[in-house]
Amino acid sequence: MEFRKNQSAGFLVNHVARIFARGLAARIKPLGLTTGVFPALLELWEKDGLTQKQLVVRLDIEQATMANTLARMERDGLITRKPDENDRRSQRIWLTDRARGMQGAAIAAAMDENAAALAGLSEAEQRQFVALLQKVVETGGKKDGSES
């Protein structure tokens, strides 16, 4: 079988991801945010006080990448780290008031980018597209032995 990039799910998903990332980057830049910290913020807005290890698992990224991201977030006044009350070897990551105050505008920016990027699809197609992506993510997570 001949490989054609315009027929390759992996190639197309990667390209779509770059389109979304570029658009989101432009929309959140005025807030002082980058696409590198945005996923961690999403997790912490959902459940503040996670550990670094929990963020690594939830975001499916390398420990070193997460450590660098959290260092930048701390430097930029988005998070603070406090020892875990039950395990002093572990630190909990807490959002600052500044980061909590950005949530509405940042989520609105992401929703606006989603709407713009998917504007060529009908509402039914958009729901189907997202459902199929969710299924691939769920299946992909199980394939390599991790949980999604």
PDB file of C-alpha atoms in Angstrom:
ATOM      1  CA  MET A   1       0.000   0.000   0.000  1.00  0.00           C
ATOM      2  CA  GLU A   2       1.298   3.439  -0.904  1.00  0.00           C
ATOM      3  CA  PHE A   3       1.624   6.052   1.848  1.00  0.00           C
ATOM      4  CA  ARG A   4      -0.206   9.286   1.205  1.00  0.00           C
ATOM      5  CA  LYS A   5       0.098  11.926   3.863  1.00  0.00           C
ATOM      6  CA  ASN A   6      -3.312  13.410   3.046  1.00  0.00           C
ATOM      7  CA  GLN A   7      -4.788   9.966   3.825  1.00  0.00           C
ATOM      8  CA  SER A   8      -2.746   9.399   6.992  1.00  0.00           C
ATOM      9  CA  ALA A   9      -4.676   9.851  10.252  1.00  0.00           C
ATOM     10  CA  GLY A  10      -1.438  10.513  12.138  1.00  0.00           C
ATOM     11  CA  PHE A  11      -0.239  13.159   9.703  1.00  0.00           C
ATOM     12  CA  LEU A  12      -3.639  14.869   9.591  1.00  0.00           C
ATOM     13  CA  VAL A  13      -4.140  14.866  13.362  1.00  0.00           C
ATOM     14  CA  ASN A  14      -0.654  16.305  13.832  1.00  0.00           C
ATOM     15  CA  HIS A  15      -1.419  19.027  11.282  1.00  0.00           C
ATOM     16  CA  VAL A  16      -4.770  19.796  12.933  1.00  0.00           C
ATOM     17  CA  ALA A  17      -3.022  19.994  16.318  1.00  0.00           C
ATOM     18  CA  ARG A  18      -0.604  22.579  14.928  1.00  0.00           C
ATOM     19  CA  ILE A  19      -3.520  24.612  13.534  1.00  0.00           C
ATOM     20  CA  PHE A  20      -5.253  24.607  16.919  1.00  0.00           C
ATOM     21  CA  ALA A  21      -2.012  25.359  18.789  1.00  0.00           C
ATOM     22  CA  ARG A  22      -1.166  28.329  16.544  1.00  0.00           C
ATOM     23  CA  GLY A  23      -4.652  29.772  16.925  1.00  0.00           C
ATOM     24  CA  LEU A  24      -4.770  29.214  20.673  1.00  0.00           C
ATOM     25  CA  ALA A  25      -1.301  30.707  21.128  1.00  0.00           C
ATOM     26  CA  ALA A  26      -2.402  33.914  19.421  1.00  0.00           C
ATOM     27  CA  ARG A  27      -5.573  34.104  21.504  1.00  0.00           C
ATOM     28  CA  ILE A  28      -3.959  33.514  24.922  1.00  0.00           C
ATOM     29  CA  LYS A  29      -0.786  35.527  24.345  1.00  0.00           C
ATOM     30  CA  PRO A  30      -2.489  38.784  25.451  1.00  0.00           C
ATOM     31  CA  LEU A  31      -3.237  37.050  28.765  1.00  0.00           C
ATOM     32  CA  GLY A  32       0.463  36.313  29.221  1.00  0.00           C
ATOM     33  CA  LEU A  33      -0.093  32.579  28.685  1.00  0.00           C
ATOM     34  CA  THR A  34       1.481  30.057  26.343  1.00  0.00           C
ATOM     35  CA  THR A  35       0.281  26.759  24.963  1.00  0.00           C
ATOM     36  CA  GLY A  36       2.969  25.088  27.088  1.00  0.00           C
ATOM     37  CA  VAL A  37       1.299  26.029  30.383  1.00  0.00           C
ATOM     38  CA  PHE A  38      -2.298  25.894  29.183  1.00  0.00           C
ATOM     39  CA  PRO A  39      -2.839  22.125  29.672  1.00  0.00           C
ATOM     40  CA  ALA A  40      -1.524  22.284  33.250  1.00  0.00           C
ATOM     41  CA  LEU A  41      -3.784  25.237  33.961  1.00  0.00           C
ATOM     42  CA  LEU A  42      -6.774  23.325  32.591  1.00  0.00           C
ATOM     43  CA  GLU A  43      -6.032  20.455  34.977  1.00  0.00           C
ATOM     44  CA  LEU A  44      -5.526  22.768  37.950  1.00  0.00           C
ATOM     45  CA  TRP A  45      -8.656  24.787  37.177  1.00  0.00           C
ATOM     46  CA  GLU A  46     -10.509  21.491  37.245  1.00  0.00           C
ATOM     47  CA  LYS A  47      -8.830  20.265  40.462  1.00  0.00           C
ATOM     48  CA  ASP A  48      -6.475  22.571  42.300  1.00  0.00           C
ATOM     49  CA  GLY A  49      -3.817  21.112  44.587  1.00  0.00           C
ATOM     50  CA  LEU A  50      -2.610  18.243  42.428  1.00  0.00           C
ATOM     51  CA  THR A  51       0.889  16.848  42.771  1.00  0.00           C
ATOM     52  CA  GLN A  52       3.474  17.042  40.010  1.00  0.00           C
ATOM     53  CA  LYS A  53       3.151  13.289  39.540  1.00  0.00           C
ATOM     54  CA  GLN A  54      -0.634  13.567  39.134  1.00  0.00           C
ATOM     55  CA  LEU A  55      -0.156  16.262  36.493  1.00  0.00           C
ATOM     56  CA  VAL A  56       2.367  14.098  34.632  1.00  0.00           C
ATOM     57  CA  VAL A  57      -0.147  11.236  34.505  1.00  0.00           C
ATOM     58  CA  ARG A  58      -3.137  13.412  33.601  1.00  0.00           C
ATOM     59  CA  LEU A  59      -1.279  15.221  30.826  1.00  0.00           C
ATOM     60  CA  ASP A  60       0.701  12.191  29.638  1.00  0.00           C
ATOM     61  CA  ILE A  61       3.986  14.095  29.469  1.00  0.00           C
ATOM     62  CA  GLU A  62       7.511  13.459  30.696  1.00  0.00           C
ATOM     63  CA  GLN A  63       8.430  14.273  34.284  1.00  0.00           C
ATOM     64  CA  ALA A  64      11.224  16.627  33.158  1.00  0.00           C
ATOM     65  CA  THR A  65       8.858  18.529  30.868  1.00  0.00           C
ATOM     66  CA  MET A  66       6.370  18.934  33.705  1.00  0.00           C
ATOM     67  CA  ALA A  67       9.107  20.112  36.073  1.00  0.00           C
ATOM     68  CA  ASN A  68      10.191  22.783  33.575  1.00  0.00           C
ATOM     69  CA  THR A  69       6.594  23.844  32.934  1.00  0.00           C
ATOM     70  CA  LEU A  70       5.885  24.190  36.651  1.00  0.00           C
ATOM     71  CA  ALA A  71       9.094  26.180  37.151  1.00  0.00           C
ATOM     72  CA  ARG A  72       7.950  28.630  34.454  1.00  0.00           C
ATOM     73  CA  MET A  73       4.464  28.794  35.956  1.00  0.00           C
ATOM     74  CA  GLU A  74       5.899  29.517  39.396  1.00  0.00           C
ATOM     75  CA  ARG A  75       8.238  32.177  37.957  1.00  0.00           C
ATOM     76  CA  ASP A  76       5.267  33.793  36.188  1.00  0.00           C
ATOM     77  CA  GLY A  77       3.180  33.893  39.348  1.00  0.00           C
ATOM     78  CA  LEU A  78       0.624  31.297  38.225  1.00  0.00           C
ATOM     79  CA  ILE A  79       1.244  28.641  40.886  1.00  0.00           C
ATOM     80  CA  THR A  80       2.703  28.089  44.305  1.00  0.00           C
ATOM     81  CA  ARG A  81       4.014  24.814  45.682  1.00  0.00           C
ATOM     82  CA  LYS A  82       3.295  23.663  49.207  1.00  0.00           C
ATOM     83  CA  PRO A  83       4.274  20.469  50.991  1.00  0.00           C
ATOM     84  CA  ASP A  84       1.567  17.794  51.037  1.00  0.00           C
ATOM     85  CA  GLU A  85       0.043  17.599  54.518  1.00  0.00           C
ATOM     86  CA  ASN A  86       0.078  13.780  54.448  1.00  0.00           C
ATOM     87  CA  ASP A  87       3.405  13.220  52.671  1.00  0.00           C
ATOM     88  CA  ARG A  88       6.058  15.878  53.228  1.00  0.00           C
ATOM     89  CA  ARG A  89       8.176  14.420  50.413  1.00  0.00           C
ATOM     90  CA  SER A  90       5.489  15.465  47.956  1.00  0.00           C
ATOM     91  CA  GLN A  91       4.402  18.967  46.985  1.00  0.00           C
ATOM     92  CA  ARG A  92       0.949  20.133  45.992  1.00  0.00           C
ATOM     93  CA  ILE A  93       0.566  22.628  43.175  1.00  0.00           C
ATOM     94  CA  TRP A  94      -1.849  25.466  43.918  1.00  0.00           C
ATOM     95  CA  LEU A  95      -3.085  28.177  41.592  1.00  0.00           C
ATOM     96  CA  THR A  96      -2.464  31.782  42.528  1.00  0.00           C
ATOM     97  CA  ASP A  97      -5.236  34.375  42.499  1.00  0.00           C
ATOM     98  CA  ARG A  98      -3.702  35.641  39.262  1.00  0.00           C
ATOM     99  CA  ALA A  99      -4.113  32.250  37.558  1.00  0.00           C
ATOM    100  CA  ARG A 100      -7.636  31.763  38.913  1.00  0.00           C
ATOM    101  CA  GLY A 101      -8.522  35.206  37.588  1.00  0.00           C
ATOM    102  CA  MET A 102      -7.436  34.209  34.064  1.00  0.00           C
ATOM    103  CA  GLN A 103      -9.643  31.144  33.836  1.00  0.00           C
ATOM    104  CA  GLY A 104     -12.689  32.770  32.249  1.00  0.00           C
ATOM    105  CA  ALA A 105     -10.756  34.643  29.574  1.00  0.00           C
ATOM    106  CA  ALA A 106      -8.493  31.671  28.802  1.00  0.00           C
ATOM    107  CA  ILE A 107     -11.372  29.208  28.499  1.00  0.00           C
ATOM    108  CA  ALA A 108     -13.249  31.693  26.300  1.00  0.00           C
ATOM    109  CA  ALA A 109     -10.157  31.966  24.080  1.00  0.00           C
ATOM    110  CA  ALA A 110      -9.974  28.171  23.743  1.00  0.00           C
ATOM    111  CA  MET A 111     -13.671  27.934  22.940  1.00  0.00           C
ATOM    112  CA  ASP A 112     -13.330  30.707  20.355  1.00  0.00           C
ATOM    113  CA  GLU A 113     -10.413  28.861  18.745  1.00  0.00           C
ATOM    114  CA  ASN A 114     -12.364  25.602  18.684  1.00  0.00           C
ATOM    115  CA  ALA A 115     -15.309  27.370  17.057  1.00  0.00           C
ATOM    116  CA  ALA A 116     -13.093  29.058  14.458  1.00  0.00           C
ATOM    117  CA  ALA A 117     -11.142  25.910  13.591  1.00  0.00           C
ATOM    118  CA  LEU A 118     -14.303  23.808  13.272  1.00  0.00           C
ATOM    119  CA  ALA A 119     -16.387  26.436  11.499  1.00  0.00           C
ATOM    120  CA  GLY A 120     -16.331  24.428   8.254  1.00  0.00           C
ATOM    121  CA  LEU A 121     -18.175  21.547   9.916  1.00  0.00           C
ATOM    122  CA  SER A 122     -21.863  21.346  10.748  1.00  0.00           C
ATOM    123  CA  GLU A 123     -22.811  21.043  14.433  1.00  0.00           C
ATOM    124  CA  ALA A 124     -23.453  17.328  13.931  1.00  0.00           C
ATOM    125  CA  GLU A 125     -20.060  16.910  12.227  1.00  0.00           C
ATOM    126  CA  GLN A 126     -18.372  18.820  15.059  1.00  0.00           C
ATOM    127  CA  ARG A 127     -19.946  16.507  17.666  1.00  0.00           C
ATOM    128  CA  GLN A 128     -18.955  13.451  15.608  1.00  0.00           C
ATOM    129  CA  PHE A 129     -15.393  14.746  15.128  1.00  0.00           C
ATOM    130  CA  VAL A 130     -14.945  15.294  18.870  1.00  0.00           C
ATOM    131  CA  ALA A 131     -16.518  11.915  19.683  1.00  0.00           C
ATOM    132  CA  LEU A 132     -14.151  10.155  17.279  1.00  0.00           C
ATOM    133  CA  LEU A 133     -11.142  11.980  18.726  1.00  0.00           C
ATOM    134  CA  GLN A 134     -12.240  10.970  22.236  1.00  0.00           C
ATOM    135  CA  LYS A 135     -12.503   7.353  21.091  1.00  0.00           C
ATOM    136  CA  VAL A 136      -9.007   7.426  19.574  1.00  0.00           C
ATOM    137  CA  VAL A 137      -7.578   8.964  22.765  1.00  0.00           C
ATOM    138  CA  GLU A 138      -9.318   6.349  24.903  1.00  0.00           C
ATOM    139  CA  THR A 139      -8.181   3.485  22.671  1.00  0.00           C
ATOM    140  CA  GLY A 140      -4.642   4.852  22.355  1.00  0.00           C
ATOM    141  CA  GLY A 141      -4.265   5.121  26.108  1.00  0.00           C
ATOM    142  CA  LYS A 142      -5.263   1.506  26.615  1.00  0.00           C
ATOM    143  CA  LYS A 143      -3.019   0.257  23.812  1.00  0.00           C
ATOM    144  CA  ASP A 144       0.204   1.376  25.529  1.00  0.00           C
ATOM    145  CA  GLY A 145      -0.903   0.229  28.968  1.00  0.00           C
ATOM    146  CA  SER A 146      -1.572   3.667  30.431  1.00  0.00           C
ATOM    147  CA  GLU A 147      -4.923   4.973  31.539  1.00  0.00           C
ATOM    148  CA  SER A 148      -6.595   7.982  30.038  1.00  0.00           C
TER     149      SER A 148
END
